[in-house]
Short mmCIF file of C-alpha atoms in Angstrom, two decimals:
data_model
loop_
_atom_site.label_atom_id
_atom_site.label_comp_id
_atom_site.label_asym_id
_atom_site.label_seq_id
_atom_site.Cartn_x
_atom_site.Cartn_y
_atom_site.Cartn_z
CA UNK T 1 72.81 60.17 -90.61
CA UNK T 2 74.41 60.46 -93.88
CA UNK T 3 78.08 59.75 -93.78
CA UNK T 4 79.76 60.69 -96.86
CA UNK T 5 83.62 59.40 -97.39
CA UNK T 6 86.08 58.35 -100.33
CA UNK T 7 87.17 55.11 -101.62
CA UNK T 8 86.72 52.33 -99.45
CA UNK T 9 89.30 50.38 -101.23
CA UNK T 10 92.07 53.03 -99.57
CA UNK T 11 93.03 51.47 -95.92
CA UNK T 12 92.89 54.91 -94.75
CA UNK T 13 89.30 55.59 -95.45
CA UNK T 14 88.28 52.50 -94.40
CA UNK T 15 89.56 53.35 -91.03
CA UNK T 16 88.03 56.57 -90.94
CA UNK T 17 84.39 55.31 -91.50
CA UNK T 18 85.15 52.85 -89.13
CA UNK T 19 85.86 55.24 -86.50
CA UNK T 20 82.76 57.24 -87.40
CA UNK T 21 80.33 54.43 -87.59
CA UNK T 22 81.46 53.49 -83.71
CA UNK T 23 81.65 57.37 -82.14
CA UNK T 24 77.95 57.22 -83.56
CA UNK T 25 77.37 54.74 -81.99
CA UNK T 26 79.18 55.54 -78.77
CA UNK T 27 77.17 58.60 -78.92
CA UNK T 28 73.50 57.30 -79.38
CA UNK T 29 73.95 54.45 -76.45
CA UNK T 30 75.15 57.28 -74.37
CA UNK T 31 72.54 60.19 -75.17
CA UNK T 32 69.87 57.72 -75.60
CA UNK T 33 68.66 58.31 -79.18
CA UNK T 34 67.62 56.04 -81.51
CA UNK T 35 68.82 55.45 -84.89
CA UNK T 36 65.60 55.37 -87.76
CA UNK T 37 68.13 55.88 -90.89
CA UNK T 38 70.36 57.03 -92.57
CA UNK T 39 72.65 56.05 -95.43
CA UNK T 40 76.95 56.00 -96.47
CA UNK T 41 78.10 57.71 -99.59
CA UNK T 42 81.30 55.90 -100.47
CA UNK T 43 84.02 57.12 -103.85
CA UNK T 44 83.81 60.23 -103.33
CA UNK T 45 86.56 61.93 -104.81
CA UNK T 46 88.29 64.96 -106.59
CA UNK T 47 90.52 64.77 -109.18
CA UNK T 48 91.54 61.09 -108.01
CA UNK T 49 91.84 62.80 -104.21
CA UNK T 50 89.42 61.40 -101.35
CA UNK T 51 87.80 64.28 -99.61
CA UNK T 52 88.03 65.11 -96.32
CA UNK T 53 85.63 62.58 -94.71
CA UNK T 54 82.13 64.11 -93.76
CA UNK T 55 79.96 62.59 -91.36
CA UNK T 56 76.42 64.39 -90.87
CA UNK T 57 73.52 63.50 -88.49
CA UNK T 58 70.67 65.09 -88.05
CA UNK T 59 68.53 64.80 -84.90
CA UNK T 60 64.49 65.45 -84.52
CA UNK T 61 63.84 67.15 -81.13
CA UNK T 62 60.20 67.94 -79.34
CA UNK T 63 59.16 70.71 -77.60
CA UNK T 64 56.06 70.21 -75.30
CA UNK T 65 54.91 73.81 -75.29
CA UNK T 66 56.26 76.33 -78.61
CA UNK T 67 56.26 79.15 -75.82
CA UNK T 68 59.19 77.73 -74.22
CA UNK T 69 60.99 77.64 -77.14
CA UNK T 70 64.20 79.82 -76.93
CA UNK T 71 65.54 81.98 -80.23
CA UNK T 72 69.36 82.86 -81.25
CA UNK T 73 68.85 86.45 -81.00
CA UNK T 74 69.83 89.00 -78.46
CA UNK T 75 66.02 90.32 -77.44
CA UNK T 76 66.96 92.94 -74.98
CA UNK T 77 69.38 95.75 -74.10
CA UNK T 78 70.62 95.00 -70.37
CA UNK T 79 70.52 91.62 -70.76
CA UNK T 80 73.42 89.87 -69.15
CA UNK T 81 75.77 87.31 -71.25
CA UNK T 82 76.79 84.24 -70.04
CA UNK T 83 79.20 81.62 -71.18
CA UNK T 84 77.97 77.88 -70.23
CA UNK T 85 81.01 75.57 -70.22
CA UNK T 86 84.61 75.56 -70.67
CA UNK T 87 86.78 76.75 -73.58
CA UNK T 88 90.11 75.02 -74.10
CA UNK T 89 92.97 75.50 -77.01
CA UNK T 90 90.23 73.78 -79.31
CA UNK T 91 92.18 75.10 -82.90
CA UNK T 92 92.95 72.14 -84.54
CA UNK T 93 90.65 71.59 -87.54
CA UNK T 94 88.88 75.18 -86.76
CA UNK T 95 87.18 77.65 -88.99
CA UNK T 96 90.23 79.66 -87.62
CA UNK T 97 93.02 77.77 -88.52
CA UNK T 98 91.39 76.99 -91.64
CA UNK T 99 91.25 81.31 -92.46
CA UNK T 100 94.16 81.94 -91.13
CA UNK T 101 97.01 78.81 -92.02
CA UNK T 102 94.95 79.22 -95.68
CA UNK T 103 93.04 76.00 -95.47
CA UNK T 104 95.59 74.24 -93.14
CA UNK T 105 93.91 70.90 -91.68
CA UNK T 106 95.81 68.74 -88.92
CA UNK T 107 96.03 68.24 -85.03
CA UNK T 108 93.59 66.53 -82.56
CA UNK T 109 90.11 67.45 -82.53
CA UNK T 110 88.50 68.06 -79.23
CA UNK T 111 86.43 65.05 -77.89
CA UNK T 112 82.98 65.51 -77.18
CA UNK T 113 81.85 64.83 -73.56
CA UNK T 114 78.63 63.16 -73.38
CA UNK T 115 78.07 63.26 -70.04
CA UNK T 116 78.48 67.40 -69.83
CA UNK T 117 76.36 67.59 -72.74
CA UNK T 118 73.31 65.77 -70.76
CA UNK T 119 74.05 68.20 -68.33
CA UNK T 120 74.26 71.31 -70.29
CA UNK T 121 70.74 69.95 -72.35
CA UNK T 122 69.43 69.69 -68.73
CA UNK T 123 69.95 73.22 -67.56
CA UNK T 124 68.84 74.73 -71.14
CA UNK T 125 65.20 72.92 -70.91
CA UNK T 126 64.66 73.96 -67.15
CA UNK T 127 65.20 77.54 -67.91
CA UNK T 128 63.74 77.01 -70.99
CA UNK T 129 60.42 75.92 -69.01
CA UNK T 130 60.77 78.64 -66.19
CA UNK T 131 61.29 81.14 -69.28
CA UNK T 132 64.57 82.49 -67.53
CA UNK T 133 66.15 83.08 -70.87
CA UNK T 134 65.81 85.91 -73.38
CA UNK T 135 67.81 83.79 -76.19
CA UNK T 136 70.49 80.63 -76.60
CA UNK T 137 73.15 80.24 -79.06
CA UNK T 138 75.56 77.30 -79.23
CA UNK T 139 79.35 77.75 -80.28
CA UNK T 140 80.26 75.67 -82.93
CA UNK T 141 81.98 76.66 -86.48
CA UNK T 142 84.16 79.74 -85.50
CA UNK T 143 83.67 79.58 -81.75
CA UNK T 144 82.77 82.05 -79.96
CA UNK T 145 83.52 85.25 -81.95
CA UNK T 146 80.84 83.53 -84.51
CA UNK T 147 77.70 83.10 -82.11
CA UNK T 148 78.14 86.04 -80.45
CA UNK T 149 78.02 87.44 -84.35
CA UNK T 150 75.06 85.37 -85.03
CA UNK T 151 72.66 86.78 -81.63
CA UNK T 152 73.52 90.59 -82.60
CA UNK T 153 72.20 90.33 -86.32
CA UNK T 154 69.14 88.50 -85.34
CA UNK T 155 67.74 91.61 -84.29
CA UNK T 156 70.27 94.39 -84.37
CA UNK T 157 71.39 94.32 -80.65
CA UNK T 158 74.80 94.97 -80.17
CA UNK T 159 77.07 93.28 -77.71
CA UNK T 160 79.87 94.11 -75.14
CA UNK T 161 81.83 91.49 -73.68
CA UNK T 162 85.11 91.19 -71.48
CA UNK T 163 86.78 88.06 -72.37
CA UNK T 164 87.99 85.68 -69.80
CA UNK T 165 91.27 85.14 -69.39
CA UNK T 166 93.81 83.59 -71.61
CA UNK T 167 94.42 84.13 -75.08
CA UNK T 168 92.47 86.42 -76.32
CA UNK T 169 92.51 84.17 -79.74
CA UNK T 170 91.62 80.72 -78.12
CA UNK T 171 88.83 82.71 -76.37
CA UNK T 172 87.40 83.77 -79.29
CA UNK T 173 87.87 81.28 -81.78
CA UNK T 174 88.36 78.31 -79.49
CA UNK T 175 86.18 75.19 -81.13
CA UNK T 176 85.71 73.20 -77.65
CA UNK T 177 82.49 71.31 -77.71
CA UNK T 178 79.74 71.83 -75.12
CA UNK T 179 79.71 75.30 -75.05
CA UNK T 180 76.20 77.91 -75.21
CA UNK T 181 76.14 81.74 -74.82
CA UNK T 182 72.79 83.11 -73.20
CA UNK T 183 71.27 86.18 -72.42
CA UNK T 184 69.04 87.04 -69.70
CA UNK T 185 67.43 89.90 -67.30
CA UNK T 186 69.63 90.75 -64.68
CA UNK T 187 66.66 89.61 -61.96
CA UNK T 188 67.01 86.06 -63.06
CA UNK T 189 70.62 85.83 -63.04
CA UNK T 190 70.84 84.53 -59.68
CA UNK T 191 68.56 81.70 -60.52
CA UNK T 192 69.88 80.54 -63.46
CA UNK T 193 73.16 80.69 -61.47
CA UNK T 194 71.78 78.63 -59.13
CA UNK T 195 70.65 75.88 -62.08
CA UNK T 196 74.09 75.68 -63.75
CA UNK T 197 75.57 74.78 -60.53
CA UNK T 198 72.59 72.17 -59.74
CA UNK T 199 73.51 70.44 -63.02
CA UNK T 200 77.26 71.19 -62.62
CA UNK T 201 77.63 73.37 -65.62
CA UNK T 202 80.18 75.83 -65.43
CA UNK T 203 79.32 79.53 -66.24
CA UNK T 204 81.25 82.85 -66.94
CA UNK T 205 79.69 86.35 -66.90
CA UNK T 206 80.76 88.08 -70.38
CA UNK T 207 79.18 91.44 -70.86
CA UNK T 208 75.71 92.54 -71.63
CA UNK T 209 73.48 93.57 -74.67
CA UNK T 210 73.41 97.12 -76.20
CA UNK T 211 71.09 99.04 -78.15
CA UNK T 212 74.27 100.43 -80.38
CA UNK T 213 74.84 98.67 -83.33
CA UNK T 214 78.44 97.22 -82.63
CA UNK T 215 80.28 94.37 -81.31
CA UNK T 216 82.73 95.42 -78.58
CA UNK T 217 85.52 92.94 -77.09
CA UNK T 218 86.70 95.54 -74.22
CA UNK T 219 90.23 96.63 -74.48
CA UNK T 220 90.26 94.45 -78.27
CA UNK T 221 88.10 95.63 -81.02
CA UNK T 222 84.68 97.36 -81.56
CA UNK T 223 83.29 96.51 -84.87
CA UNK T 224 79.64 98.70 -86.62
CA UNK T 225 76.74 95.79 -87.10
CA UNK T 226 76.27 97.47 -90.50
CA UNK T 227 80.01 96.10 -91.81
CA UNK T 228 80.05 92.86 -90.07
CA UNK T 229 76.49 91.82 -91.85
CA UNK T 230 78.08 92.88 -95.13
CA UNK T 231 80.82 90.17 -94.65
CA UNK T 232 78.24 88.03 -93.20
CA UNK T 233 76.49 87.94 -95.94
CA UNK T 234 79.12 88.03 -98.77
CA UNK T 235 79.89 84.52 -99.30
CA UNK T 236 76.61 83.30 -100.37
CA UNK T 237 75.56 86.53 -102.43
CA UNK T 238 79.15 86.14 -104.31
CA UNK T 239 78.73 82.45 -105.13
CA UNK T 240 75.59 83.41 -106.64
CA UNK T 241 76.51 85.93 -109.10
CA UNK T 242 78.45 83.24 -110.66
#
């Protein structure tokens, strides 16, 4: 882990490492992973302001067998799209509300559920091992707008997906923890279906992969690959050049 924060001497900081150092903690004796390091990075500051406090762990996983390992991308047009777990308002602190209340940072988080997340991990390595899937992607920073993003460059593949419903907006840009898209062949569907409910994971059909080069919400948007990768790719290219 490396947990960096600002000055320890503010009461308010102090209480924020606090709190990080025990949901760490709450987290490995619940997952069952041990700690081998890590360190704290303490004054850090801007202009005499603390920044916003920024825990980061990293985690060293094993696969048994490299063929079972499962990639980001959509692989396949026809492939169905599923949605493992549930999305709640999950806005607070989001890529979204950062974007669109111009940097705007307040509200509760959501709280991570470590219990769901053993089951989630559990369904993801069975299929992973029966070689049900065609490709994973976990929704994190932007939701799931983002991952869905993320599968169709991989390779190209486009995407159409009917949202579940609700807001449209929560649905797409939602943060709630615990959450994977997959793709599969239609002639496994059944059996993976059969796995999430095994493990209790909940799972929503979305759509299905395309060969055309677009991402489609049905009755929302339809957006060309071509100019979402240009956007994609902006930020980085545009720090650069200076």
């Amino acid at each position: 882990n490396c947990l960096n924060f600002g000055s320890p001497e503010d009461p308010d900081v102090m209480w924020q490492f606090e709190q990080a150092v025990t949901g760490l903690a709450d987290g490995c004796l619940q997952l069952g992973i041990p700690v081998t390091g890590g360190n704290v990075s303490f004054y850090n500051q801007t202009d005499g302001t603390n920044i916003i406090p920024t825990p980061v762990v990293g985690v060293l996983g094993v696969i048994d067998d490299v063929a079972d390992r499962i990639g980001i991308g959509f692989a396949h047009p026809g492939d169905a799209v599923f949605l493992l777990g549930e999305t709640s308002e999950h806005l607070s602190g989001s890529t979204w509300a950062d974007v669109i209340h111009d940097g705007h940072l307040g509200g509760m988080p959501p709280l991570p559920d470590f219990e769901h997340e053993q089951r989630l991990a559990r369904v993801l390595v069975a299929a992973s091992k029966e070689h049900l899937l065609s490709s994973a992607h976990d929704l994190a920073d932007g939701g799931l707008s983002q991952a869905l993003v993320e599968s169709c460059l991989r390779r190209g593949l486009g995407v159409a997906v009917t949202l579940p419903d609700g807001d449209p907006t929560v649905q797409l840009f939602s943060e709630s923890p615990g959450r994977v898209i997959v793709s599969l062949p239609g002639s496994v569907a059944a059996e993976f279906a059969g796995l999430c409910v095994e493990h209790g994971v909940p799972l929503q059909r979305l759509g299905e992969v395309t060969e055309l080069a677009e991402f489609e919400v049905v009755g929302q948007f339809a957006l060309p690959l071509d100019e979402i990768r240009s956007r994609w790719a902006a930020p980085l290219r545009e720090a650069m050049a200076h």
